[in-house]
Every structure is written in C-alpha cells, then in structure tokens.
XYZ file of C-alpha atoms in Angstrom:
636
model
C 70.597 44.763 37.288
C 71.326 41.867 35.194
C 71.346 38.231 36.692
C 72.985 35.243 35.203
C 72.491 31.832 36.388
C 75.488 29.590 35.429
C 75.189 26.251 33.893
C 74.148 23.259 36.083
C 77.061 20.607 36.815
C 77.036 17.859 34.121
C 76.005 14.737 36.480
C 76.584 10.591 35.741
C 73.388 9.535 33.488
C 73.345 5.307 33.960
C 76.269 3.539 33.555
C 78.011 6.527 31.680
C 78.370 10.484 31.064
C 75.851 12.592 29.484
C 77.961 14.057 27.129
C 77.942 17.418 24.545
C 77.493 16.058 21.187
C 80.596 14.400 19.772
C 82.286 16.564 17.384
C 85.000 14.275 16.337
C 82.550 13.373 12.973
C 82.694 17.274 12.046
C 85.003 18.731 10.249
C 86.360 20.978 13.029
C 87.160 17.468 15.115
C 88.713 15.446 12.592
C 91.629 18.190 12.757
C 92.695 16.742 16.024
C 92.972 13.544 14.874
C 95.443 11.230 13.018
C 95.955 10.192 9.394
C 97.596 6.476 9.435
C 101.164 8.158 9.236
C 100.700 10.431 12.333
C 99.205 7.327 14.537
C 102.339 5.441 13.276
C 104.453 8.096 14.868
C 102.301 8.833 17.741
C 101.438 5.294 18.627
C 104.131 3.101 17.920
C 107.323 5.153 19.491
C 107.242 2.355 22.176
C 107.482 -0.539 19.595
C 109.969 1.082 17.421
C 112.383 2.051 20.645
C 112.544 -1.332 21.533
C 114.514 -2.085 18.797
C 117.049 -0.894 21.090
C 116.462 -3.168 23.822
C 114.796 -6.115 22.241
C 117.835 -7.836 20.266
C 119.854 -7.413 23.343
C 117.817 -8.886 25.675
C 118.197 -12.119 23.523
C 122.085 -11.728 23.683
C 122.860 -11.112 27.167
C 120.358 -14.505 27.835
C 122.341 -16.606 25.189
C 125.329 -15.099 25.865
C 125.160 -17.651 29.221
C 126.229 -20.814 26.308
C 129.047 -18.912 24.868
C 129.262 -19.058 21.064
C 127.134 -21.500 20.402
C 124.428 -20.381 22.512
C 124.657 -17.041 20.417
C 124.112 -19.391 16.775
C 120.169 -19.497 18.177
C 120.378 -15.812 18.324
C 118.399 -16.083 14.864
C 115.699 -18.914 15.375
C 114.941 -17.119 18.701
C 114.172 -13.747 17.009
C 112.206 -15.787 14.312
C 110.003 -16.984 16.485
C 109.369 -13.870 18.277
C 108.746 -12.449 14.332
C 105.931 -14.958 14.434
C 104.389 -13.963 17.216
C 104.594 -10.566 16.180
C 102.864 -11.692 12.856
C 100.356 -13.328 15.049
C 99.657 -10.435 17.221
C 99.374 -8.057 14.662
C 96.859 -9.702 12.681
C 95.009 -10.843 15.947
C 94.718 -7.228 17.111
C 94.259 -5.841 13.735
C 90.614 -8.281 14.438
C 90.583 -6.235 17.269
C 90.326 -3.093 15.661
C 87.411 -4.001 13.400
C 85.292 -5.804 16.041
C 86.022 -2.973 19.005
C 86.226 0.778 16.597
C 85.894 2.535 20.075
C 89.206 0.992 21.228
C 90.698 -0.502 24.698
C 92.284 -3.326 23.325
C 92.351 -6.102 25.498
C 90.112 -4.278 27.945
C 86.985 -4.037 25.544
C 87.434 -7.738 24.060
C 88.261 -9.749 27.793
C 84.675 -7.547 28.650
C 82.754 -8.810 26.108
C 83.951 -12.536 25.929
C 85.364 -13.278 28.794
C 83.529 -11.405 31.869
C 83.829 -7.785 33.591
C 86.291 -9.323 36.083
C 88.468 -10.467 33.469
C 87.964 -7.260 31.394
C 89.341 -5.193 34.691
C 92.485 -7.815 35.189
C 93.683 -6.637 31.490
C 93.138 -2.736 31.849
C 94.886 -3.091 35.069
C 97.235 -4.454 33.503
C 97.743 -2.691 30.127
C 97.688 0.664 33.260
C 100.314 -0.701 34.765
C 102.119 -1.283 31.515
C 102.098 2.239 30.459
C 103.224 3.683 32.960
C 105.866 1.383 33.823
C 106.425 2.519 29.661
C 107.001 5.745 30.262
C 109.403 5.413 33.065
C 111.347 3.081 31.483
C 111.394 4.882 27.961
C 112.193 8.231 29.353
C 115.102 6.858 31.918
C 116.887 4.856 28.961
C 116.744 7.941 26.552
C 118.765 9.874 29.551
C 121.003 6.836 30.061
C 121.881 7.099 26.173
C 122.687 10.958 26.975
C 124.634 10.558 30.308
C 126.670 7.818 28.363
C 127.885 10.287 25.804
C 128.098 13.084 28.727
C 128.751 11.271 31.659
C 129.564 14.712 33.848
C 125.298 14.662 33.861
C 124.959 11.095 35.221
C 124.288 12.927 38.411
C 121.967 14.886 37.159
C 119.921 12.108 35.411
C 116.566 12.706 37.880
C 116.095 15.856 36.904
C 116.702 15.250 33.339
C 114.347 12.136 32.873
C 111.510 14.820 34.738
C 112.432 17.604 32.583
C 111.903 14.904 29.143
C 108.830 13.767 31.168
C 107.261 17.506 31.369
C 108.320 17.981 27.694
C 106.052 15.195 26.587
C 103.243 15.668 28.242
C 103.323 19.442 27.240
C 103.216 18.077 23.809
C 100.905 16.028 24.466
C 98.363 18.514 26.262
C 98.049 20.159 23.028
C 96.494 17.153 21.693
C 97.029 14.072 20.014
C 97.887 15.623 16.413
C 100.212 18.030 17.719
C 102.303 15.062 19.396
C 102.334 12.786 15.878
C 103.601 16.283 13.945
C 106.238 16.959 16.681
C 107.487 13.197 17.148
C 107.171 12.655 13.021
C 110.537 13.162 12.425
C 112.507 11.552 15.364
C 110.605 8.495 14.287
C 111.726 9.192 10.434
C 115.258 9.390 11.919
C 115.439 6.293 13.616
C 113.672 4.004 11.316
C 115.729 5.144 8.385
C 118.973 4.951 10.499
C 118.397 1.536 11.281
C 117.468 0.328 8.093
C 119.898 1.862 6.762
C 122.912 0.240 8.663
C 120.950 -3.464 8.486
C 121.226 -2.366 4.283
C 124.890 -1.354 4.462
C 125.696 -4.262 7.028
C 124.255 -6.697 4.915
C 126.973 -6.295 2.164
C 129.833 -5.943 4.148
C 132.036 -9.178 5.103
C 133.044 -8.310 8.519
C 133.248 -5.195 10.731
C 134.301 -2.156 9.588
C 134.757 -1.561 13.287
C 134.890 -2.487 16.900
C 136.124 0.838 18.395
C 133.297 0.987 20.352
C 133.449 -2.629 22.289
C 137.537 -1.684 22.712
C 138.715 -1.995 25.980
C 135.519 -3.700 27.397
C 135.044 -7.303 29.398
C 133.062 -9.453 27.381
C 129.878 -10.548 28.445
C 130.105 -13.955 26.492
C 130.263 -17.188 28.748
C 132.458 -20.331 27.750
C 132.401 -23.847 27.582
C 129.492 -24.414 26.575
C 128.593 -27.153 23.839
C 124.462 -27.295 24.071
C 122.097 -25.174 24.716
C 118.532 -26.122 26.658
C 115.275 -25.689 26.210
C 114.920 -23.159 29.279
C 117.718 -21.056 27.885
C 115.799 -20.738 24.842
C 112.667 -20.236 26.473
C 114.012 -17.349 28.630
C 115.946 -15.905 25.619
C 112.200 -15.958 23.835
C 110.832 -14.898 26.840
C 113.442 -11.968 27.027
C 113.164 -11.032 23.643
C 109.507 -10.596 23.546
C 109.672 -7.384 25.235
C 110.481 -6.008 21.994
C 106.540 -6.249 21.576
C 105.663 -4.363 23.813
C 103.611 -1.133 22.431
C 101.980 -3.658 19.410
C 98.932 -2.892 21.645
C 99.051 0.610 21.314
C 96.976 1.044 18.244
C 94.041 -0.926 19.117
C 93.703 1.158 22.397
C 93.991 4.279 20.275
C 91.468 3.604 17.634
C 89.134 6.738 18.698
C 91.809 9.129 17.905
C 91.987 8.341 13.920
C 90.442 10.144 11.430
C 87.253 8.723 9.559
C 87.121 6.019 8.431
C 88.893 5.603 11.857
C 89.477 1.463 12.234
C 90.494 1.354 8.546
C 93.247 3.363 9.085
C 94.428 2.132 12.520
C 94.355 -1.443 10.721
C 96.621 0.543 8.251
C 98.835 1.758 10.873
C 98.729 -1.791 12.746
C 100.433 -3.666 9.718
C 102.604 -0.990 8.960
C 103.788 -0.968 12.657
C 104.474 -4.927 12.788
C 106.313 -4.562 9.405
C 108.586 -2.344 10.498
C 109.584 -3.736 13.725
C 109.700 -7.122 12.623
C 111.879 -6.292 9.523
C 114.385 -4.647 12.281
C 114.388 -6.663 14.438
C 115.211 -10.177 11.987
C 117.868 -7.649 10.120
C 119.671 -7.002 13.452
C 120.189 -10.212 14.262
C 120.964 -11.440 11.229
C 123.824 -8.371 11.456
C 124.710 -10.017 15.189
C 125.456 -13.004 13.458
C 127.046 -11.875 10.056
C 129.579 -9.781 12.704
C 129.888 -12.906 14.773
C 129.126 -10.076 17.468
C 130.223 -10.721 21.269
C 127.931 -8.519 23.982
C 130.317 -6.312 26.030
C 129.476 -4.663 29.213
C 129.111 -0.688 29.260
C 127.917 -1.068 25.665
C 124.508 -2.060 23.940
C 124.586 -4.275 20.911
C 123.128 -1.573 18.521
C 125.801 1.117 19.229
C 128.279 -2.393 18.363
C 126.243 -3.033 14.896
C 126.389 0.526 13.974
C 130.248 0.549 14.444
C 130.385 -2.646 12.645
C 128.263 -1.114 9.641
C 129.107 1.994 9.276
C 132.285 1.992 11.060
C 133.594 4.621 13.929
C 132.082 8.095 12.338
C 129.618 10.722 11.840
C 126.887 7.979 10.513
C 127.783 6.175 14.139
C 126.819 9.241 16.371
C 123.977 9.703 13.920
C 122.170 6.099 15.216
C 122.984 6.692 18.865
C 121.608 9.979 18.641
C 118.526 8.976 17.380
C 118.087 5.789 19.519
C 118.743 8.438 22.390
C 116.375 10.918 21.480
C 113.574 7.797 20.330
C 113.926 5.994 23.550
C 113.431 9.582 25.376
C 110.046 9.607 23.402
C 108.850 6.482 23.129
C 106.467 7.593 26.443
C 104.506 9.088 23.654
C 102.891 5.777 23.251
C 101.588 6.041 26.345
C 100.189 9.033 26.376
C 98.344 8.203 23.252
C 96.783 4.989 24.226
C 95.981 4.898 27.906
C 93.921 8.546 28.739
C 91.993 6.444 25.794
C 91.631 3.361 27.698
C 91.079 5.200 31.361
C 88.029 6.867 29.186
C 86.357 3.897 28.567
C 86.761 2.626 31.914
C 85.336 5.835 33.601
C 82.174 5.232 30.865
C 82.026 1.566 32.781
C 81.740 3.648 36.232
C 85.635 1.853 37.195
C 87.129 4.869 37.628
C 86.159 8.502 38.240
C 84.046 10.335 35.494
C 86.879 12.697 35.554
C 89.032 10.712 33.216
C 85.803 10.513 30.114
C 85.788 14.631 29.711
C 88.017 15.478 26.510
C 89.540 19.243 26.253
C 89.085 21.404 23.164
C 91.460 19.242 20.829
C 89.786 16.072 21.972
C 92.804 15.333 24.548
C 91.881 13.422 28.165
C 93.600 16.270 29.887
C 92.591 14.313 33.231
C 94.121 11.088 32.205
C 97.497 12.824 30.649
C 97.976 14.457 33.951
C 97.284 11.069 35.979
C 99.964 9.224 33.890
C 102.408 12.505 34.048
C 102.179 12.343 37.791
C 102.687 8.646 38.300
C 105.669 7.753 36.218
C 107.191 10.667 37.915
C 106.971 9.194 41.133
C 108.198 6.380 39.280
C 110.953 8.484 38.324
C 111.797 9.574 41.130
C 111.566 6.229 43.692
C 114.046 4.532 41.048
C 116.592 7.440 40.731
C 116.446 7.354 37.069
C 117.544 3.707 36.847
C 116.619 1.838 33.939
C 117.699 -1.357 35.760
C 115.335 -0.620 38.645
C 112.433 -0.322 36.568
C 112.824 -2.987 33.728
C 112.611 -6.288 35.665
C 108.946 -4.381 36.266
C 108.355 -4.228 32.543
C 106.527 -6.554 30.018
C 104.674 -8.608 32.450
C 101.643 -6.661 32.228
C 101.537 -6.436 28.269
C 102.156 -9.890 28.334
C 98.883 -10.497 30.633
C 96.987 -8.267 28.147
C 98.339 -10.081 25.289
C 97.068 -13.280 26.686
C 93.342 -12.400 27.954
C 93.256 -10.459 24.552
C 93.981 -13.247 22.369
C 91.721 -15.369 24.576
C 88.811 -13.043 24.105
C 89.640 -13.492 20.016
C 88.926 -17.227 20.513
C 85.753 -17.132 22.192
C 84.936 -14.138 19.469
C 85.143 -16.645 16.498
C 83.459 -18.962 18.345
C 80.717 -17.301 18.851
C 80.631 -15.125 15.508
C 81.501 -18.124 13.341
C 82.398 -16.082 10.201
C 83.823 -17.851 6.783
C 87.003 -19.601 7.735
C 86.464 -19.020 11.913
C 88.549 -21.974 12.516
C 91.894 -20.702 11.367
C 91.494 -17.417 13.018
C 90.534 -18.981 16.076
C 93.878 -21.505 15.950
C 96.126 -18.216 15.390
C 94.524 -16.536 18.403
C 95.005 -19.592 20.171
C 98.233 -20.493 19.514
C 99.131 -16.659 20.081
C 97.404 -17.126 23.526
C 99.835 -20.240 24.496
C 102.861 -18.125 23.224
C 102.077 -15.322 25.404
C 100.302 -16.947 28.263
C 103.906 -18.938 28.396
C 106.216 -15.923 27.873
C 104.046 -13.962 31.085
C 104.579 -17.278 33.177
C 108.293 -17.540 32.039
C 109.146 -13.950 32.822
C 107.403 -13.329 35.593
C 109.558 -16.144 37.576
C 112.549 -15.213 36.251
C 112.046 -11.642 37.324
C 110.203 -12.439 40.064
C 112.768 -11.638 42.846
C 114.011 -8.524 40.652
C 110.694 -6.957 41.421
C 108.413 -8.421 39.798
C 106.741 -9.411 42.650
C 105.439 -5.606 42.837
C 103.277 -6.378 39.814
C 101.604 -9.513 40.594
C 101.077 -7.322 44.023
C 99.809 -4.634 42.221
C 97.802 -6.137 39.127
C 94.621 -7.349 41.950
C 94.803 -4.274 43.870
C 94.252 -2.172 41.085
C 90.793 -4.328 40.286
C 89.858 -3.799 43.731
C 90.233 -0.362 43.562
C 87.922 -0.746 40.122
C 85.382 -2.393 42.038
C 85.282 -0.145 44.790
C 84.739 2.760 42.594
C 82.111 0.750 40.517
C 80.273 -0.123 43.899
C 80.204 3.712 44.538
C 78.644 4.627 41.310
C 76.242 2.196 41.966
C 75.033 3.374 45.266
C 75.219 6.982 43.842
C 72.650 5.623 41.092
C 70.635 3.971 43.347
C 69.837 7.148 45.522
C 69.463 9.043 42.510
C 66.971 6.496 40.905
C 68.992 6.760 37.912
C 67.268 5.013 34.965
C 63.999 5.152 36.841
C 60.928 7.593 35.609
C 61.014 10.423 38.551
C 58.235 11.982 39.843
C 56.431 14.980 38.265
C 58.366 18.301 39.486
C 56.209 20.705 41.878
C 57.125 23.802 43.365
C 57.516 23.844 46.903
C 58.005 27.332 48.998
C 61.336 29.271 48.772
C 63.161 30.246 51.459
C 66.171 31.989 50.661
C 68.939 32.852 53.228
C 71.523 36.288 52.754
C 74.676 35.886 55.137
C 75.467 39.800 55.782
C 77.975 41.787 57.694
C 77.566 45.178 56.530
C 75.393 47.677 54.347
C 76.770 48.316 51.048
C 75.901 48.445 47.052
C 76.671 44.162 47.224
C 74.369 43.824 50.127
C 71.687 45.725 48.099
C 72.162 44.277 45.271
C 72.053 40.341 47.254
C 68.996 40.977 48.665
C 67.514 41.880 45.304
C 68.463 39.248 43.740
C 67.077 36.731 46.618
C 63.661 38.309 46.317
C 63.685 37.413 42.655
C 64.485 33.872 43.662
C 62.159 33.578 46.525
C 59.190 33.628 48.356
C 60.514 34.636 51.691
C 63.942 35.780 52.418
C 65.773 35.921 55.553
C 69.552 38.014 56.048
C 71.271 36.608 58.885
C 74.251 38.240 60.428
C 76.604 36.425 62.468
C 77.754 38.520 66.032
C 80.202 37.780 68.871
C 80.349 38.685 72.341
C 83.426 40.739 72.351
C 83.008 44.374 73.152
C 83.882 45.682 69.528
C 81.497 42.458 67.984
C 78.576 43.762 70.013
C 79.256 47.457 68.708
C 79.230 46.874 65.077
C 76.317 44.842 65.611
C 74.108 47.231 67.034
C 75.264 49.807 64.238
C 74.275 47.580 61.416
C 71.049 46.908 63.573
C 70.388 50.511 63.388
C 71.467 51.354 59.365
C 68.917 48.298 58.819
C 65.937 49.825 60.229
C 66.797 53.205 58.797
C 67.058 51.228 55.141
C 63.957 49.593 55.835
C 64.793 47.039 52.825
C 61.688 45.022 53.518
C 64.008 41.927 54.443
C 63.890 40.412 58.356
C 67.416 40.622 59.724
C 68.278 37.504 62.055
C 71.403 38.105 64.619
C 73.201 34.694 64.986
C 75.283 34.517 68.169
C 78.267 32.420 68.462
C 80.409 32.304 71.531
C 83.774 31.481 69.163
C 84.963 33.497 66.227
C 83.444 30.638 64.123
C 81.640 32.217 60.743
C 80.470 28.801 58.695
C 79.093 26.504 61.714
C 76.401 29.483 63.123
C 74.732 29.863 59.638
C 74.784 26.037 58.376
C 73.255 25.425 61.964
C 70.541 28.136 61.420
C 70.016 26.843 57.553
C 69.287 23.189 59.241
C 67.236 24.700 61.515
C 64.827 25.895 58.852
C 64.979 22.647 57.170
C 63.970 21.020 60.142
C 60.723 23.592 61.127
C 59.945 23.856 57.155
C 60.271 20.337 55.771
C 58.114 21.298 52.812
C 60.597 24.407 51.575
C 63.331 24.710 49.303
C 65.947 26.319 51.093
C 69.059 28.467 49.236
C 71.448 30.435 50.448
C 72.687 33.194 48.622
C 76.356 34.529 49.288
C 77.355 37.912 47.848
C 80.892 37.973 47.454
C 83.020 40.683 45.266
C 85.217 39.843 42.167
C 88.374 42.172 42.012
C 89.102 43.897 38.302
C 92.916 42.566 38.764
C 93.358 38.445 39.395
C 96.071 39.814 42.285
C 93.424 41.783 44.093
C 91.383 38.503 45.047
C 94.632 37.844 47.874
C 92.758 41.030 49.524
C 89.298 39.019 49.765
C 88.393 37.831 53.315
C 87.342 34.625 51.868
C 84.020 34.283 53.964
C 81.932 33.629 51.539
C 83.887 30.313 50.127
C 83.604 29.512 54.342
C 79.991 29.809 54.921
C 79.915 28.203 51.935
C 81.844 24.987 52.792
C 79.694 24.574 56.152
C 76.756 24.456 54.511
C 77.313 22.368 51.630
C 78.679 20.580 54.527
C 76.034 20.414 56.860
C 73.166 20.624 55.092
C 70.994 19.911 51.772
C 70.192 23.742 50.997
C 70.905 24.848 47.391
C 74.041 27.118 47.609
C 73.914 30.247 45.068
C 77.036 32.089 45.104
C 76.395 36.239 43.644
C 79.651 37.569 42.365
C 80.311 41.737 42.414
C 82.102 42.178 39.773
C 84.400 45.419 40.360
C 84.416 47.013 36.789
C 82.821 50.042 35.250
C 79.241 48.556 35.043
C 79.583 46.529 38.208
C 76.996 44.301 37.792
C 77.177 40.660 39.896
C 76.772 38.103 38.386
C 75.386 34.504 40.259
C 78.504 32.432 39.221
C 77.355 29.085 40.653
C 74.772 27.072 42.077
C 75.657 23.820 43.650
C 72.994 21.255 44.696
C 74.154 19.339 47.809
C 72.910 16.181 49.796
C 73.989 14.895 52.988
C-alpha cells in the first residue's frame, strides 16, 4: 500500500504571502507578459474609447451658450490636453519610483499615510468597475442604434460582451493585448484618419446623419461664464479616464518592465491627446451643432468622409472599442487588488496568480460586480455615467499629491519644477473631482461619495483580522522548538470492507494509539447492524479497539466531534487526528452515488474541535490504492 500525504495549505507569512518563486524573470514567464505595443492595446482601451465620449461631453455643456458658447469648444479641450500632458509625465514618475505598480495606491501609501493610500485604491476599485459597466453598455448602445429591434435585448447582450472579455482575459494578460490588437489598430487609424481627411476639406461633405434631428444647441446667448467653462472642463476630463491604467499595470510588462510601461505611457497620452485636439478642431472647422439621438463623432465622420462605407467603418469600430474598452480594467485592477491583499486589506485570495500569471480571483471579482452593475441599471449608459470619473479624479488628485511630497523628500536635480507640475496637476484635478461631483451629485453621485469610505472600512476590517490572525499565530516571532507529543488517531467506521482495512492501516502508521468509532442508533434495524459489525470485528481481530457511539437522532457529525473533544479534554498532552476513509469513483458522475459522510463528520469536527483532520481517498481503479488527499489543521 502506498500512502501520499498532500501538500500543506500555503498560510499568510507577516504582512504578506509566502509565495513559489516568481517566475515572471524566466524565460517561460516573460511569455505572459507584454511588449510596449501589447500594454498599449491591453491597457489603454479605456483611454482610447473615450474619444467617443470625451469631445461630446464638452459640447452638450457649451451647447447651453449657443454658438458662441461652442467657439470655447477649442480652449476647453486645450486645457484638458495640458492636463493630460501633465498627468502623463506625472505618472510616467510614477512608474519609475513604484516598478511593482498600483498607481495612486502605492504613492498616497508611501507619502501620504495608509489611510490615504486605502481612500485612492478604493477609489481607483470603484473606478474600474464603474469602467467596465459603462464601456460594455455604450458598445451595445452603438449596436442597438444600428439594430434597434435588439434594444430590448440590450441586458443580455452587455452580459454576453461582459463574459467574452473576461474569457479573454482568463487566458492571461498576453492573450487579451493579441486579441484586442487589432480593434485598437482599427479605431485609432479610423479616427486619425477622418481628423486627416477633415482637415482639408472646407465644409461637410455631409449631414445625413444629424437630418431630421432637434438640435441640442441653446440660443441667445452672447457670453459665456466661468462656471460654464469650468463644468465643460470638468465634463471633458472624463476623456482621461484610463491614463492611470499603465502605472497600475506595470508588473505585467516584460523586462525591463517600467521602461517599457513609460514607453507605453507617452505613447498612450500622444495618441489621445492628438484625437482629441483634432476632433475639436473638426467640431469647429464644421461649425458642428450637437443633435439629440446622435453623438458628435458619428456627425464628424459624416462630415469627413461623407454618408458611406468609410462612415459605417468608424461607427463600427467605436462600437466594437467601446464594447472593449473593459479590457482596461481587467488589466489594471486584479493588479492593484494584489497588492492590497500583500498589505493584508483584502483577502489573500486576490495575491495567487494562475499558470499565465493572471489574478484569476480578482478577474472573477470584477466579472461578477459590473454584472450586477449591469444588471441593476438595465444596460443604461445614462444610469451609470453620472457614477463615472469621480473616483479617477480622486486618484488623480492623492496621486499627484503623493508626487509632491516625493520630490520633496527625494530632492533630485531640478525637484522644483517637477514638484510645481504635480502640483498644479493636483489643483486641476482636485478642482475637476469637486466640480463634478456637485454637478452630478443628485444624478447619483451621491452613491460614490457613499461608497468611497465604506469601502476603507471594509479595508480596515479585513486588515484588523489579519492582524489578530498574526497575533495568535505569533507570526514574526521565533516559535518554540517542535516536540512530539502522543498520537491518537480516530477511524469513523460503519462497515468491514477492503477501505476499512486499508484506514486502519494507514492510522497505525500515523499513530501511537488508534481508536475506530462507529456511530449506532436506537432503531430496531440500527441496533441489528450494529451488533453484526460488533461480531465481524472480533472475528477480524484487527488489533484496533472499536468504540460504539450512541446518538438518540440520526445525527452522524455531532456524536464523533463530541467523542474527538472528549479525548482532547482527558488527553491534553496528545495530538489528536482523525482519519476518514472515503472512496473515489473511476467516473467524475459516479461521486453523485457517494453518501457524503465523510465530508459530514468532517465538517463537525473541523467544527468543533482542534484535531488534525486526514481525509484517505479509495481510489476505484485497477490498482486501487487510497491515497490521503488532505490534511487540514483546524483551531477553534
């Protein structure tokens, strides 16, 4: 008989995980991760999407002062260009000072307190997946515009695109990048393409698509105020949203890893800010009026290219990017929920990587709650984007914060002007949060600032639990030497057979006493099979005491962990296990035939008491030989 002893659960070592070695420095891991192109089309979907949604934003707030108010439409987008400049080189800082990633998270922790660290994960978290809903409902929207017999159907289309990504996803990181590579291709060189051809043309080609619409476009209007153009900035920064993404990513590049997310960083801001200052310079070349039922970049392309083949080509891929840009997500926050589970803020769970170096844990988590989110808003892109942006601007701000105090403290060559572009970043964001968080505050927005300090609760909780886990454990302490104390080992039986036989075998290798107990009940048929496996025991004569347990109710678990307390209670000294023999079927199907006792005893006396549980599996083959699958150490 051959006995294998499976491997002992991986448990929390100090403030982290003990951990296999990493393998993302061999040659085998640096296949799952990104070149600088890849990350571009893994990590920046979000960004680029919001091309869509960005320059619009701007409009519809402008389009309050009429035709003049849409003159600004410009400067506005300018100075959201800056910004962009200043974020981008502000978190391409980031990347070199923080190479393991988490953005805002991992700077706010380091310069500005743990507290302050757990305000910007929450609210990166809440960012994502607020990123995903919103992404994946305005891809559908695009579709049940050009279909609109499926608007009904738009639920179950947004959780179908949701279950596509995160299949992709699952496979790992590259796989995504390679899959997404070309949609991104599409819609960058669509867009650039039109602001190209739009750029030489004198007026539109055409305005088929705006035909027959009410125009959004207010009148009267002579002067436009400083709140207008602070809400129209404030509006039009949510094209920045997903800038983050890279810095929170910066793991999952291959060596040298920060180099090229730095790479991807300034490639990322270069293209989204040439887009977005073309568009608008197209909005005004057009002299372009927003309509309602139709977005301003479905109006530019019929302008541009006019009412053809090249027209369905940009709404097709702004449909299909939008659908994707979740992707971002799904690269960037398993990442971050990693290094928070390393900080003991949430479970350990969330730090274990799958084969191709994916956080299966933490792709699952965001799966599952954007497609609540899904659901609750009925596929509504309206419902969910008043919800948008706040939290990336709250990251934005503690992040370029955290820069400040960095050059402060560092004081490298020239620390002054870095620190001045972090800090005037800082105002520019801290203002747009503050500005769009009133605005939308009645929209929903409320939910967020409700949500953003419950979340760090929850991190603290789960932080004070680790800690009281490591206390009890003496974690980071010296332990005692080990001795060996006597062995009692327990066998739950109910009949004679090859398993029992082989159990008890087993147990006497592992102990220095053993004990089978054998639950019976006071029914007529109970007390008859008792006293015949009473009298096949003493005709065996295996050596082994066998200990009737009488229970008054059909109750299997409670009689045995009551017995295995009782031992610990009149042997204080001993180590008490109990071994379970259970059989594995040949065929997975067979294992609906199983009684299931063992997993029962089992759960009563993990339950009720601190013995070791060992569970022996029988495997049902040829050679038959059981095999100890488990052993689980429990404390009360």
């Amino acid at each position: 008989m051959a006995i294998h002893v499976g491997k002992p659960t991986t448990v929390a070592q100090g403030p982290g995980l003990e951990e296999p070695p990493d393998t993302l420095a061999t040659g085998a891991g640096d296949r799952h991760r990104l070149t600088a192109l890849q990350g571009l089309a893994a990590l920046s979907l979000d960004a680029m999407a919001s091309v869509a949604y960005g320059p619009e934003s701007i409009v519809l707030v402008l389009a309050a002062a009429g035709a003049y108010g849409m003159g600004f439409t410009l400067p506005v987008t300018l100075a959201i260009a800056a910004l962009l400049a200043v974020l981008v080189a502000s978190y391409r800082q980031v990347i070199a000072a923080f190479p393991d990633g988490g953005g805002s998270y991992a700077v706010a922790k380091r310069h500005l307190g743990r507290r302050t660290g757990l305000v910007a994960a929450a609210s990166l978290i809440l960012d994502y997946v607020l990123n995903v809903a919103v992404s994946v409902t305005a891809g559908v929207a695009a579709l049940t515009s050009a279909f609109p017999a499926l608007h009904g159907e738009r639920v179950w289309i947004c959780l179908a695109v949701l279950v596509l990504v995160t299949a992709v996803n699952l496979r790992g990181v590259v796989d995504s990048a390679k899959a997404f590579l070309l949609p991104t291709a599409l819609f960058v060189g669509s867009i650039l393409a039109m602001i190209t051809v739009g750029l030489f043309r004198d007026g539109p080609v055409s305005t088929a698509s705006a035909a027959g619409h009410a125009s959004a476009l207010g009148e009267g209007a002579t002067a436009v105020g400083a709140l207008l153009l602070l809400k129209a900035f404030a509006a039009g920064c949510s094209a920045l949203t997903g800038v983050e993404a890279v810095a929170n990513a910066v793991p999952s590049f291959r060596a040298p890893a920060a180099r090229r997310a730095q790479r991807t960083e300034v490639a990322l801001g270069a293209l989204l800010g040439v887009m977005l200052i073309g568009l608008s310079i197209l909005i005004g070349r057009f002299h372009l009026q927003p309509v309602e039922g139709v977005t301003v970049l479905a109006q530019l392309a019929d302008a541009s290219f006019g009412h053809n083949a090249a027209f369905y080509v940009v709404q097709f891929a702004t449909m299909v990017l939008l659908a994707l840009a979740a992707n971002t997500s799904f690269g960037g926050l398993p990442v971050l929920m990693s290094l928070l589970a390393r900080d003991n803020h949430l479970p350990h769970v969330f730090a274990l990587k799958a084969d191709r170096q994916v956080h299966r844990h933490g792709v699952v988590w965001l799966a599952l709650a954007s497609a609540v989110l899904l659901v609750l808003s009925g596929g509504d892109t309206n419902t969910l984007v008043p919800l948008f942006a706040i939290g990336v601007f709250v990251g934005f701000t503690i992040c370029q914060v955290g820069m400040v105090r960095h050059w402060y403290g560092e004081r490298p060559r020239g620390w002054q002007t870095k620190a001045a572009l972090n800090g005037f970043g800082a105002l520019l964001t801290g203002v747009s949060a503050v500005v769009v968080t009133v605005t939308k505050f009645t929209e929903g927005a409320w939910l967020i600032v409700l949500a953003l300090p419950l979340i760090v609760l929850a991190f603290e909780e789960i932080h004070r639990a680790y800690a009281e886990i490591g206390e009890r454990l003496e974690l980071g302490r010296v332990p005692q030497p080990p001795h060996r104390a006597h062995s009692l080992v327990v066998v739950p039986v109910s009949g004679l057979s090859r398993l029992t036989c082989q159990a008890l075998t087993a147990a006497r290798s592992l102990g220095d006493e053993v004990l089978a107990v054998t639950v019976t009940h006071p029914t007529a048929e109970d007390r008859q099979a008792a006293e015949a496996l009473r009298r096949d025991w003493e005709l065996w004569k295996p050596g082994v005491e066998l200990i009737e347990l009488s229970s008054e109710t059909r109750s299997l678990g409670r009689p045995v962990s009551a017995y295995v307390r009782g031992l610990g209670q009149t042997h204080p000294d001993a180590q008490v296990t109990v071994l379970i023999p259970e059989t594995e079927p040949a065929r997975l199907w067979q294992r609906l035939l199983q009684n299931q006792r063992g997993s029962v005893v089992a759960h009563a006396v993990r339950r009720d008491t601190d013995a070791v549980i060992c569970r022996l599996r029988f495997r049902i083959t040829e050679e038959a030989e059981p095999t100890i699958l488990d052993t689980a150490f429990t404390e009360s």
